[in-house]
Coordinates of C-alpha atoms in Angstrom, one line a residue:
M1 CA -5.4 -67.3 21.6
A2 CA -8.3 -65.9 19.8
D3 CA -10.3 -66.8 16.9
L4 CA -10.8 -63.8 14.4
A5 CA -13.7 -65.6 12.9
G6 CA -15.9 -66.0 15.9
G7 CA -17.5 -62.5 15.6
V8 CA -14.8 -60.9 17.8
N9 CA -14.5 -57.3 17.6
R10 CA -11.4 -56.3 15.4
T11 CA -8.7 -54.4 17.2
R12 CA -6.6 -51.7 15.5
A13 CA -3.5 -49.9 16.8
P14 CA -3.8 -46.1 17.7
K15 CA -2.5 -44.1 14.4
G16 CA 0.7 -43.1 16.0
E17 CA 1.2 -47.1 16.7
E18 CA 0.3 -47.7 13.2
R19 CA 2.9 -45.6 11.7
R20 CA 5.3 -47.5 13.8
L21 CA 4.2 -51.0 13.0
E22 CA 4.5 -49.8 9.4
K23 CA 8.1 -49.5 9.6
L24 CA 8.2 -52.8 11.2
E25 CA 6.0 -54.7 8.7
P26 CA 4.4 -52.5 5.7
N27 CA 0.5 -53.0 5.8
A28 CA 0.8 -54.6 9.5
A29 CA -1.3 -51.8 10.8
R30 CA -4.0 -51.2 8.1
R31 CA -5.2 -55.1 8.5
G32 CA -5.9 -54.7 11.9
S33 CA -6.4 -58.3 13.1
V34 CA -7.2 -59.9 9.9
T35 CA -4.0 -61.5 8.9
P36 CA -1.2 -62.0 11.6
A37 CA 1.2 -58.8 11.9
Y38 CA 3.9 -60.5 13.1
T39 CA 7.1 -59.8 11.0
L40 CA 8.4 -63.4 10.0
P41 CA 11.7 -64.3 9.0
A42 CA 12.0 -63.6 5.3
A43 CA 12.7 -60.2 7.1
A44 CA 16.3 -61.5 8.0
A45 CA 17.6 -60.9 4.6
D46 CA 16.3 -57.0 4.7
F47 CA 18.0 -56.9 8.3
A48 CA 20.9 -58.5 7.4
A49 CA 21.3 -56.0 4.4
A50 CA 20.7 -53.1 6.6
L51 CA 23.6 -54.4 8.7
R52 CA 25.8 -54.4 5.5
I53 CA 25.8 -57.8 5.1
P54 CA 25.2 -58.9 1.2
R55 CA 21.6 -59.5 0.3
L56 CA 21.3 -62.8 -0.3
T57 CA 18.2 -65.3 -0.4
P58 CA 17.0 -66.2 3.0
V59 CA 18.8 -69.5 3.3
A60 CA 22.0 -68.5 1.7
G61 CA 21.8 -65.1 3.9
A62 CA 21.2 -67.5 7.1
A63 CA 24.4 -69.6 6.1
S64 CA 26.5 -66.5 5.5
I65 CA 26.0 -65.0 9.0
R66 CA 26.4 -68.5 10.9
R67 CA 30.1 -68.6 9.1
Q68 CA 30.8 -65.6 10.2
L69 CA 29.6 -66.1 13.9
L70 CA 31.3 -69.5 13.9
D71 CA 34.4 -68.1 12.7
A72 CA 34.6 -65.6 15.8
R73 CA 33.9 -68.0 18.7
R74 CA 37.4 -67.6 19.9
P75 CA 38.3 -68.3 24.0
S76 CA 39.3 -64.6 24.4
V77 CA 36.0 -63.3 23.4
R78 CA 34.0 -65.7 25.4
R79 CA 36.2 -64.3 28.4
I80 CA 35.5 -60.6 27.7
L81 CA 31.7 -61.3 27.7
G82 CA 31.2 -63.9 30.2
L83 CA 29.2 -65.7 27.8
T84 CA 29.1 -69.1 25.9
A85 CA 27.2 -67.4 22.7
V86 CA 29.5 -64.3 22.6
V87 CA 29.2 -60.9 21.0
V88 CA 30.9 -60.8 17.5
L89 CA 31.9 -58.4 14.7
L90 CA 29.1 -58.6 11.7
S91 CA 31.4 -56.3 9.8
P92 CA 35.0 -55.6 8.9
L93 CA 34.9 -52.0 9.7
A94 CA 36.8 -50.7 12.5
G95 CA 35.3 -48.1 15.2
Y96 CA 37.8 -45.3 14.2
A97 CA 36.8 -42.1 12.8
Q98 CA 37.3 -41.4 9.0
D99 CA 36.2 -38.0 7.5
G100 CA 35.0 -36.7 10.8
R101 CA 32.6 -39.3 11.9
V102 CA 31.2 -40.3 15.2
T103 CA 33.5 -43.1 17.0
L104 CA 32.8 -45.8 19.7
A105 CA 35.0 -43.9 21.7
D106 CA 32.6 -40.8 21.2
V107 CA 29.8 -42.7 22.1
A108 CA 31.3 -44.4 25.4
T109 CA 32.3 -41.0 26.8
A110 CA 29.1 -39.3 26.1
M111 CA 27.2 -42.2 27.5
G112 CA 29.6 -42.5 30.6
A113 CA 30.0 -46.4 29.6
T114 CA 33.7 -46.5 30.4
T115 CA 33.8 -47.1 34.0
L116 CA 30.5 -48.5 34.0
K117 CA 30.4 -51.7 35.4
S118 CA 26.9 -52.2 36.7
I119 CA 23.6 -50.4 37.2
Q120 CA 20.5 -50.6 38.5
Y121 CA 17.2 -48.7 37.2
T122 CA 13.6 -48.6 38.7
G123 CA 10.2 -47.1 37.3
S124 CA 6.7 -48.0 36.5
G125 CA 4.5 -48.1 33.2
V126 CA 2.7 -51.1 31.2
N127 CA 4.2 -53.9 29.8
F128 CA 2.5 -56.7 27.6
A129 CA 2.3 -60.3 27.5
V130 CA 4.4 -61.2 24.2
G131 CA 2.6 -64.2 22.1
Q132 CA -0.2 -64.2 24.6
S133 CA -2.7 -62.2 22.3
F134 CA -6.5 -63.0 22.0
A135 CA -6.2 -63.7 18.3
P136 CA -3.0 -63.7 15.7
G137 CA -2.4 -60.1 14.6
M138 CA -3.9 -58.7 17.7
P139 CA -2.0 -56.5 20.2
W140 CA -0.3 -58.4 23.0
P141 CA -2.3 -57.9 26.3
R142 CA -1.6 -55.1 28.4
F143 CA -0.9 -54.9 32.2
N144 CA 0.2 -52.2 34.6
V145 CA 3.7 -51.9 36.1
K146 CA 3.2 -50.7 39.4
S147 CA 6.9 -51.0 39.9
Y148 CA 9.9 -52.6 37.9
T149 CA 13.5 -52.6 38.8
R150 CA 16.1 -54.0 36.6
S151 CA 20.0 -54.8 37.8
V152 CA 22.3 -55.5 35.3
D153 CA 25.9 -56.5 36.2
Y154 CA 28.1 -56.5 32.9
E155 CA 31.1 -58.2 34.3
T156 CA 29.3 -61.4 34.9
S157 CA 26.8 -61.0 32.1
S158 CA 23.7 -61.0 34.8
L159 CA 20.4 -59.5 34.5
R160 CA 17.6 -59.7 37.1
D161 CA 14.0 -58.2 36.6
E162 CA 11.4 -57.5 39.2
L163 CA 8.4 -56.3 38.7
V164 CA 4.7 -55.8 40.3
R165 CA 1.9 -55.7 38.2
T166 CA -1.9 -55.7 37.9
Q167 CA -4.5 -56.3 35.6
A168 CA -4.9 -53.4 33.0
E169 CA -7.8 -54.9 30.7
D170 CA -11.4 -55.4 31.9
P171 CA -12.6 -57.9 30.9
P172 CA -9.5 -59.9 30.3
R173 CA -8.7 -60.8 26.8
G174 CA -5.9 -63.3 25.9
G175 CA -3.0 -64.9 28.1
G176 CA -0.2 -63.9 30.4
L177 CA -1.7 -65.5 33.4
Q178 CA -4.9 -63.5 33.4
P179 CA -6.9 -62.7 35.1
V180 CA -4.4 -61.3 37.6
R181 CA -6.0 -60.8 41.1
G182 CA -4.5 -58.0 42.8
E183 CA -0.9 -57.6 42.5
Q184 CA 1.5 -60.1 41.2
R185 CA 5.1 -60.3 41.7
Q186 CA 7.5 -61.6 38.6
I187 CA 11.3 -62.1 38.9
F188 CA 13.0 -62.9 35.7
V189 CA 17.0 -63.6 36.0
V190 CA 19.6 -64.5 33.4
S191 CA 23.3 -65.1 34.4
G192 CA 25.7 -66.2 31.7
D193 CA 24.1 -69.3 29.8
H194 CA 21.7 -70.1 32.6
A195 CA 18.1 -68.4 32.7
W196 CA 15.5 -68.9 35.5
N197 CA 12.2 -67.5 37.0
V198 CA 11.8 -67.0 40.8
A199 CA 8.5 -67.4 42.4
A200 CA 7.7 -67.9 46.1
E201 CA 11.4 -68.2 46.4
T202 CA 11.8 -71.2 44.2
A203 CA 13.9 -71.0 41.2
T204 CA 12.7 -72.6 38.4
P205 CA 14.8 -73.0 35.0
A206 CA 13.5 -71.0 32.3
P207 CA 16.0 -72.0 29.1
I208 CA 13.4 -71.3 26.3
A209 CA 14.0 -67.6 27.6
L210 CA 17.9 -67.7 27.7
A211 CA 18.3 -65.7 24.0
E212 CA 15.7 -63.0 24.8
R213 CA 17.3 -62.3 28.2
Q214 CA 20.7 -62.2 27.0
L215 CA 19.3 -59.8 24.3
Q216 CA 17.7 -58.0 26.9
L217 CA 21.1 -57.4 29.0
W218 CA 23.1 -56.5 25.7
S219 CA 20.5 -54.4 24.3
T220 CA 20.5 -52.1 27.2
P221 CA 21.8 -48.6 26.5
H222 CA 25.6 -49.1 27.9
G223 CA 25.2 -52.9 27.1
V224 CA 25.1 -52.7 23.6
I225 CA 28.4 -50.0 23.7
K226 CA 30.2 -52.5 25.9
P227 CA 30.7 -55.5 23.5
A228 CA 31.2 -53.1 20.5
I229 CA 34.3 -51.8 22.1
A230 CA 35.5 -54.9 23.5
H231 CA 35.6 -56.0 19.6
N232 CA 36.2 -52.8 18.1
C233 CA 32.7 -53.3 16.2
A234 CA 31.6 -51.5 13.1
I235 CA 30.3 -48.1 13.6
Q236 CA 29.1 -46.9 10.1
G237 CA 27.9 -43.4 10.3
R238 CA 25.9 -43.6 13.6
T239 CA 24.9 -47.3 13.4
I240 CA 26.9 -50.1 15.1
A241 CA 26.3 -53.7 14.4
L242 CA 26.9 -57.0 16.5
A243 CA 25.6 -60.6 17.2
L244 CA 24.8 -63.0 19.8
P245 CA 26.0 -66.3 17.6
G246 CA 22.7 -68.5 16.8
R247 CA 20.4 -66.2 19.0
C248 CA 20.4 -62.7 17.7
I249 CA 21.7 -60.1 15.4
V250 CA 21.9 -56.6 16.6
K251 CA 22.2 -53.0 15.3
A252 CA 22.1 -49.7 17.2
T253 CA 21.7 -46.2 16.4
V254 CA 23.3 -43.4 18.5
D255 CA 21.9 -39.6 17.9
D256 CA 23.6 -36.4 17.3
R257 CA 24.5 -36.2 20.8
N258 CA 26.2 -39.7 20.7
L259 CA 23.8 -41.1 22.6
V260 CA 21.8 -44.6 22.0
E261 CA 18.6 -44.0 20.8
K262 CA 17.4 -47.3 19.2
V263 CA 18.3 -50.8 19.4
E264 CA 16.9 -53.0 16.6
A265 CA 17.3 -56.7 16.7
L266 CA 16.1 -59.7 15.3
L267 CA 15.7 -62.9 17.9
S268 CA 15.8 -66.4 17.1
H269 CA 12.3 -67.8 18.2
P270 CA 10.5 -71.1 18.4
V271 CA 7.3 -70.0 16.8
L272 CA 8.3 -67.3 14.2
G273 CA 11.9 -68.8 13.6
D274 CA 12.8 -64.9 13.6
M275 CA 11.1 -62.4 15.7
P276 CA 12.1 -58.3 15.5
V277 CA 12.6 -56.7 18.5
E278 CA 12.8 -52.7 18.7
V279 CA 14.0 -50.6 21.9
S280 CA 13.8 -46.9 22.0
Y281 CA 15.3 -44.7 24.5
S282 CA 14.6 -41.1 25.3
D283 CA 15.0 -38.3 27.6
Y284 CA 18.2 -38.7 28.8
R285 CA 19.8 -37.3 32.2
D286 CA 23.2 -37.5 33.6
V287 CA 23.3 -39.7 36.7
G288 CA 26.8 -39.5 38.5
G289 CA 28.3 -38.8 34.9
V290 CA 26.5 -41.8 33.3
K291 CA 23.7 -40.8 30.9
F292 CA 20.5 -42.8 31.1
P293 CA 17.0 -42.4 29.4
M294 CA 14.0 -41.7 31.4
R295 CA 11.7 -43.2 28.8
I296 CA 12.1 -46.7 27.6
R297 CA 9.6 -48.7 24.9
Q298 CA 10.0 -51.7 23.6
A299 CA 8.2 -53.7 20.9
A300 CA 8.2 -57.4 20.1
G301 CA 7.1 -59.2 16.8
G302 CA 5.5 -56.0 15.7
F303 CA 3.5 -55.0 18.8
P304 CA 4.5 -52.7 21.9
A305 CA 6.1 -54.7 24.8
L306 CA 7.1 -52.3 27.2
D307 CA 6.7 -48.7 28.1
L308 CA 8.3 -47.7 31.1
T309 CA 9.0 -44.1 32.8
V310 CA 12.4 -44.4 34.9
S311 CA 12.3 -42.7 38.1
D312 CA 15.5 -43.9 39.8
V313 CA 19.0 -45.0 38.4
A314 CA 22.0 -46.2 40.5
P315 CA 25.0 -46.7 38.4
N316 CA 27.8 -49.2 39.8
L317 CA 25.3 -50.4 42.3
A318 CA 26.8 -53.9 43.6
V319 CA 24.6 -56.3 41.9
D320 CA 24.9 -60.1 43.0
V321 CA 23.0 -62.5 40.8
Q322 CA 23.9 -66.0 42.0
V323 CA 23.4 -69.3 40.0
P324 CA 21.4 -71.7 42.2
D325 CA 22.8 -74.8 42.4
A326 CA 19.4 -76.6 41.1
I327 CA 19.5 -74.5 37.9
R328 CA 23.1 -75.2 37.1
Q329 CA 22.0 -78.8 37.4
A330 CA 18.6 -78.6 35.2
T331 CA 20.0 -79.7 32.1
S332 CA 17.6 -80.2 29.4
P333 CA 14.3 -79.8 31.6
Y334 CA 12.1 -79.9 28.5
A335 CA 13.1 -83.3 27.6
R336 CA 12.0 -85.1 30.5
V337 CA 8.8 -86.7 29.8
T338 CA 6.5 -88.5 32.3
T339 CA 3.8 -90.9 31.1
Q340 CA 0.9 -92.0 32.6
M341 CA -1.7 -94.1 30.9
V342 CA -5.6 -92.7 31.5
A343 CA -7.2 -95.2 29.4
D344 CA -6.5 -98.0 27.1
G345 CA -4.5 -96.2 24.4
V346 CA -4.4 -92.9 25.6
Y347 CA -1.6 -91.5 27.3
Y348 CA -0.8 -88.3 29.3
L349 CA 2.7 -86.9 28.8
T350 CA 3.4 -84.4 31.3
G351 CA 6.4 -82.0 32.1
D352 CA 7.1 -79.3 34.3
T353 CA 4.7 -77.0 33.3
H354 CA 3.1 -78.0 29.7
H355 CA 1.7 -81.2 28.9
S356 CA 0.6 -83.3 25.9
V357 CA -1.5 -86.2 25.1
A358 CA -0.8 -89.1 22.8
I359 CA -4.0 -90.9 21.4
E360 CA -3.4 -94.5 19.8
M361 CA -5.6 -95.3 16.8
K362 CA -5.5 -98.4 14.7
D363 CA -2.7 -97.2 12.1
H364 CA -1.6 -93.8 13.8
L365 CA -1.3 -91.6 16.7
I366 CA -2.7 -88.5 17.4
V367 CA -0.9 -86.2 19.7
V368 CA -2.7 -83.3 21.3
E369 CA -0.5 -80.2 22.1
G370 CA 3.4 -79.4 20.7
P371 CA 4.3 -76.6 23.2
L372 CA 7.4 -74.9 24.1
N373 CA 9.9 -75.8 21.6
D374 CA 11.9 -78.3 19.4
E375 CA 13.6 -79.7 22.4
R376 CA 10.2 -80.3 24.2
A377 CA 8.5 -81.5 20.9
L378 CA 11.1 -84.0 20.0
A379 CA 11.1 -85.4 23.3
V380 CA 7.2 -86.1 23.4
I381 CA 7.4 -87.5 19.9
A382 CA 10.1 -89.8 21.1
E383 CA 7.9 -91.1 23.8
A384 CA 4.8 -91.5 21.8
R385 CA 6.9 -93.4 19.1
R386 CA 8.0 -95.6 22.2
L387 CA 4.6 -96.1 23.0
A388 CA 3.2 -97.2 19.8
P389 CA 6.0 -98.6 17.7
N390 CA 5.7 -98.3 13.9
K391 CA 2.6 -95.9 14.3
P392 CA 3.3 -92.4 12.5
I393 CA 2.0 -89.4 14.0
R394 CA -0.7 -88.4 11.7
Y395 CA -1.7 -85.3 13.3
V396 CA -0.9 -82.6 16.2
V397 CA -3.9 -80.9 17.6
N398 CA -3.0 -77.5 18.4
S399 CA -5.2 -75.8 21.3
H400 CA -4.5 -72.2 20.4
H401 CA -1.8 -70.0 19.0
H402 CA -0.3 -68.6 21.9
F403 CA 3.8 -69.1 21.8
D404 CA 4.0 -71.5 24.9
H405 CA 1.5 -73.8 23.2
S406 CA 2.5 -73.8 19.7
G407 CA 6.4 -73.5 19.8
G408 CA 6.9 -77.3 19.1
L409 CA 4.7 -77.3 16.0
R410 CA 7.6 -76.5 13.8
A411 CA 9.3 -80.3 15.0
F412 CA 6.1 -81.9 14.5
A413 CA 5.8 -80.6 11.1
A414 CA 9.4 -81.6 10.2
E415 CA 8.3 -84.8 11.2
G416 CA 5.4 -85.0 8.8
A417 CA 2.5 -84.2 11.0
T418 CA -0.2 -82.2 10.0
V419 CA -1.3 -79.4 12.3
I420 CA -5.0 -79.0 13.0
T421 CA -6.0 -76.1 14.9
H422 CA -9.0 -73.7 14.9
E423 CA -9.7 -71.6 11.7
A424 CA -8.9 -68.4 13.0
N425 CA -5.4 -69.8 13.4
R426 CA -4.8 -71.7 10.3
A427 CA -3.4 -68.9 8.1
F428 CA -1.3 -67.8 10.9
F429 CA 0.3 -71.1 11.0
E430 CA 0.6 -71.6 7.5
R431 CA 3.0 -68.9 7.6
V432 CA 5.0 -69.6 10.5
L433 CA 5.5 -73.3 9.7
S434 CA 6.8 -72.4 6.1
A435 CA 9.0 -69.7 7.3
P436 CA 12.9 -70.4 7.4
A437 CA 14.8 -70.0 11.0
T438 CA 17.6 -68.0 9.6
L439 CA 19.9 -67.5 13.1
A440 CA 19.3 -71.0 14.7
P441 CA 18.2 -73.3 12.0
D442 CA 15.6 -75.7 13.9
H443 CA 14.3 -79.2 13.3
L444 CA 12.1 -78.1 10.4
A445 CA 14.4 -75.7 8.9
K446 CA 17.1 -78.7 8.4
S447 CA 14.4 -80.9 7.4
G448 CA 13.4 -78.8 4.5
R449 CA 9.9 -79.4 4.7
K450 CA 6.9 -77.1 4.9
G451 CA 4.0 -77.7 7.5
T452 CA 0.8 -78.6 6.6
V453 CA -2.2 -77.2 8.6
E454 CA -6.0 -77.9 8.8
G455 CA -8.5 -75.6 10.1
V456 CA -11.6 -76.8 12.5
R457 CA -14.4 -74.0 12.9
D458 CA -16.9 -75.5 15.4
R459 CA -16.5 -79.5 15.4
R460 CA -14.6 -82.1 13.9
V461 CA -14.6 -86.0 14.4
L462 CA -11.5 -88.0 13.7
T463 CA -12.3 -91.9 14.1
D464 CA -10.8 -95.4 12.6
G465 CA -14.1 -96.9 13.5
A466 CA -13.0 -98.3 16.9
R467 CA -12.1 -94.9 18.6
T468 CA -13.5 -91.4 18.3
V469 CA -11.7 -88.1 19.0
E470 CA -13.8 -85.2 19.1
L471 CA -12.5 -81.8 18.6
H472 CA -14.6 -78.7 19.8
H473 CA -14.5 -75.0 19.7
I474 CA -14.8 -73.5 23.0
A475 CA -17.1 -70.8 22.2
G476 CA -16.8 -67.0 23.4
N477 CA -13.9 -67.9 25.7
L478 CA -12.0 -64.6 26.4
H479 CA -8.6 -66.4 26.8
H480 CA -8.7 -67.0 23.0
D481 CA -11.9 -67.0 20.9
G482 CA -10.3 -70.1 18.6
L483 CA -9.5 -72.3 21.8
L484 CA -10.0 -76.0 21.1
M485 CA -10.6 -78.8 23.3
V486 CA -10.5 -82.5 22.7
Y487 CA -13.1 -84.9 23.7
L488 CA -12.8 -88.7 23.9
P489 CA -16.7 -90.0 24.5
K490 CA -16.0 -93.3 25.1
E491 CA -13.3 -92.9 27.8
K492 CA -15.3 -89.5 29.1
L493 CA -11.8 -87.7 28.8
L494 CA -11.6 -84.0 28.0
I495 CA -8.3 -82.4 27.1
E496 CA -8.1 -78.5 27.3
A497 CA -5.5 -75.6 27.8
D498 CA -5.7 -72.4 30.0
A499 CA -9.4 -72.7 30.2
Y500 CA -8.9 -74.3 33.5
T501 CA -5.5 -74.7 35.0
P502 CA -6.3 -76.9 38.5
P503 CA -4.2 -75.7 41.5
P504 CA -2.4 -77.9 43.8
P505 CA -4.8 -79.9 46.0
N506 CA -6.9 -78.1 48.7
T507 CA -6.0 -74.7 47.3
P508 CA -9.0 -72.6 47.8
P509 CA -11.0 -71.5 44.7
P510 CA -10.3 -68.1 43.2
T511 CA -12.5 -65.3 44.0
P512 CA -14.2 -64.1 41.7
A513 CA -13.9 -67.5 39.7
S514 CA -12.2 -67.1 36.3
P515 CA -14.3 -66.3 33.3
F516 CA -12.4 -68.6 31.4
S517 CA -13.2 -71.7 33.7
V518 CA -16.9 -70.6 33.7
N519 CA -17.0 -70.3 30.1
L520 CA -15.5 -73.8 29.8
A521 CA -18.1 -75.6 32.1
D522 CA -20.8 -73.4 30.2
N523 CA -19.6 -75.2 26.9
I524 CA -19.3 -78.4 28.2
T525 CA -22.9 -78.2 29.3
R526 CA -23.9 -76.5 25.8
L527 CA -22.4 -79.5 24.0
G528 CA -23.8 -82.2 26.2
L529 CA -20.6 -83.5 27.0
A530 CA -20.4 -86.5 29.6
V531 CA -17.1 -85.7 31.0
D532 CA -15.7 -87.7 34.0
R533 CA -12.1 -86.3 34.1
L534 CA -10.3 -83.3 32.7
L535 CA -6.6 -83.6 31.2
P536 CA -5.4 -80.2 31.3
L537 CA -2.5 -79.1 29.5
H538 CA -0.9 -77.4 32.6
G539 CA -1.5 -78.8 36.0
R540 CA -2.9 -82.3 37.0
I541 CA -5.6 -84.8 36.0
V542 CA -8.6 -83.9 37.8
P543 CA -12.4 -84.9 37.8
L544 CA -14.9 -82.7 36.4
A545 CA -16.5 -81.6 40.1
E546 CA -12.9 -79.8 40.6
L547 CA -14.0 -77.6 37.7
H548 CA -17.5 -77.0 39.2
K549 CA -16.0 -76.3 42.7
A550 CA -13.5 -73.9 41.2
I551 CA -16.2 -71.7 39.8
G552 CA -18.7 -72.0 42.8
R553 CA -21.1 -74.0 40.7
A554 CA -22.6 -77.4 42.2
A555 CA -21.7 -80.4 40.1
D556 CA -24.9 -81.6 38.1

């Protein structure tokens, strides 16, 4: 959520990290934050080549991959893995010894994977909020991980992560629920084809995280071996190749001791199309006949995502992950849109977590925010068209580039809407909106269109002569230096994201106040905006006085 053009100090990766980034994307480390360092879907063809898939153009290569994946969807495979999206062979070569090469049996024996049904490990270190950087091309925000426990049941395809984290960067820059006051407990779960989060004992569906969490499960050191054994997968030299259809392709490399040292994957992603993920394992130790790494490092999208030092490992510990009834019954949660008309021709389109606003003009519509993914965006588009039939959506205004706020832009682009964002994000969106989604073709990939992006610096006015819509840069906001807010002067409404999220009624204000919210109030004053009500893109509609209360400032 940052703008690179706003005088922000450019951040470079440490020299050692630059060398790693060079492998993921040539020249990424040298660019610093001037150009986004995300490796985009064009890399899919190269990745497929590394898996011994014929090198084709990205589109043709994706079709070839999809054919192999679809042909392999057999009921027996699903039963073995307990997944609807099953692990399949990407190469016809079998995992047996030729000329003394390593076999899957050698790897399984060295790892102690044969009799391993479940595992739990704990540790501490740092993690990073993927997709929440201060600006496109900058590293993800870092957090201290005081404790981290991962529980895995390979037989039920279940994984549960529980971690306690604290604020690492002061002042906070970027997203990821910053600033964290004290300790924050997070629980992330996947079981089969269900993904959910747990907060205050309440389970919330998180289908957008399903593919990533399944990858986390099957990219664990023993998790990547088990499906390979189940399907007699390819092992060429010291590389094993497999895939989750429509979600990710994976290759694992074993060292000279036949231990998994690296897992590389390409993951289907709503913003990037396809996102590279890399996990490295080192400092293996024997724990009850099971070899397990005491150091785990992970990168996503070209930047560090996790650095964990493992302190305890418990093989075959009973892991009980039950899918809550509420999660099983939560079908298509992102497709539910609730509409509230807040002014004539202005509609607040809300969801469980992320909202949009539709603004009716004389001959077209403006939608503010295309969040999450295709499912959410298409539901918002359908509702906007229902509210104003025969008026095309000409613009979708993006508040900032964070992945949860931009995951639906590809769908809007497929429908012909022009994306308006801060100038700092323009180059990033031009790239991602022209990138193919090779693993799971989305609405944009199927449309054959390329997105159109327009940048805003300090201010832009959209008007049809009767209604005026002002776009303003929220200058100096540490959540994202390129954050945009939308102001309707006639209606005295202000639409904003992440600078201030109203809590439930009667919640005590945070102490100290969020610097993001203080900055928002300062910008409203600086620009002389006459605001009656805030329409936050998280939370609920509140009067401006609620913002002042949250920051401990008396209303003017």
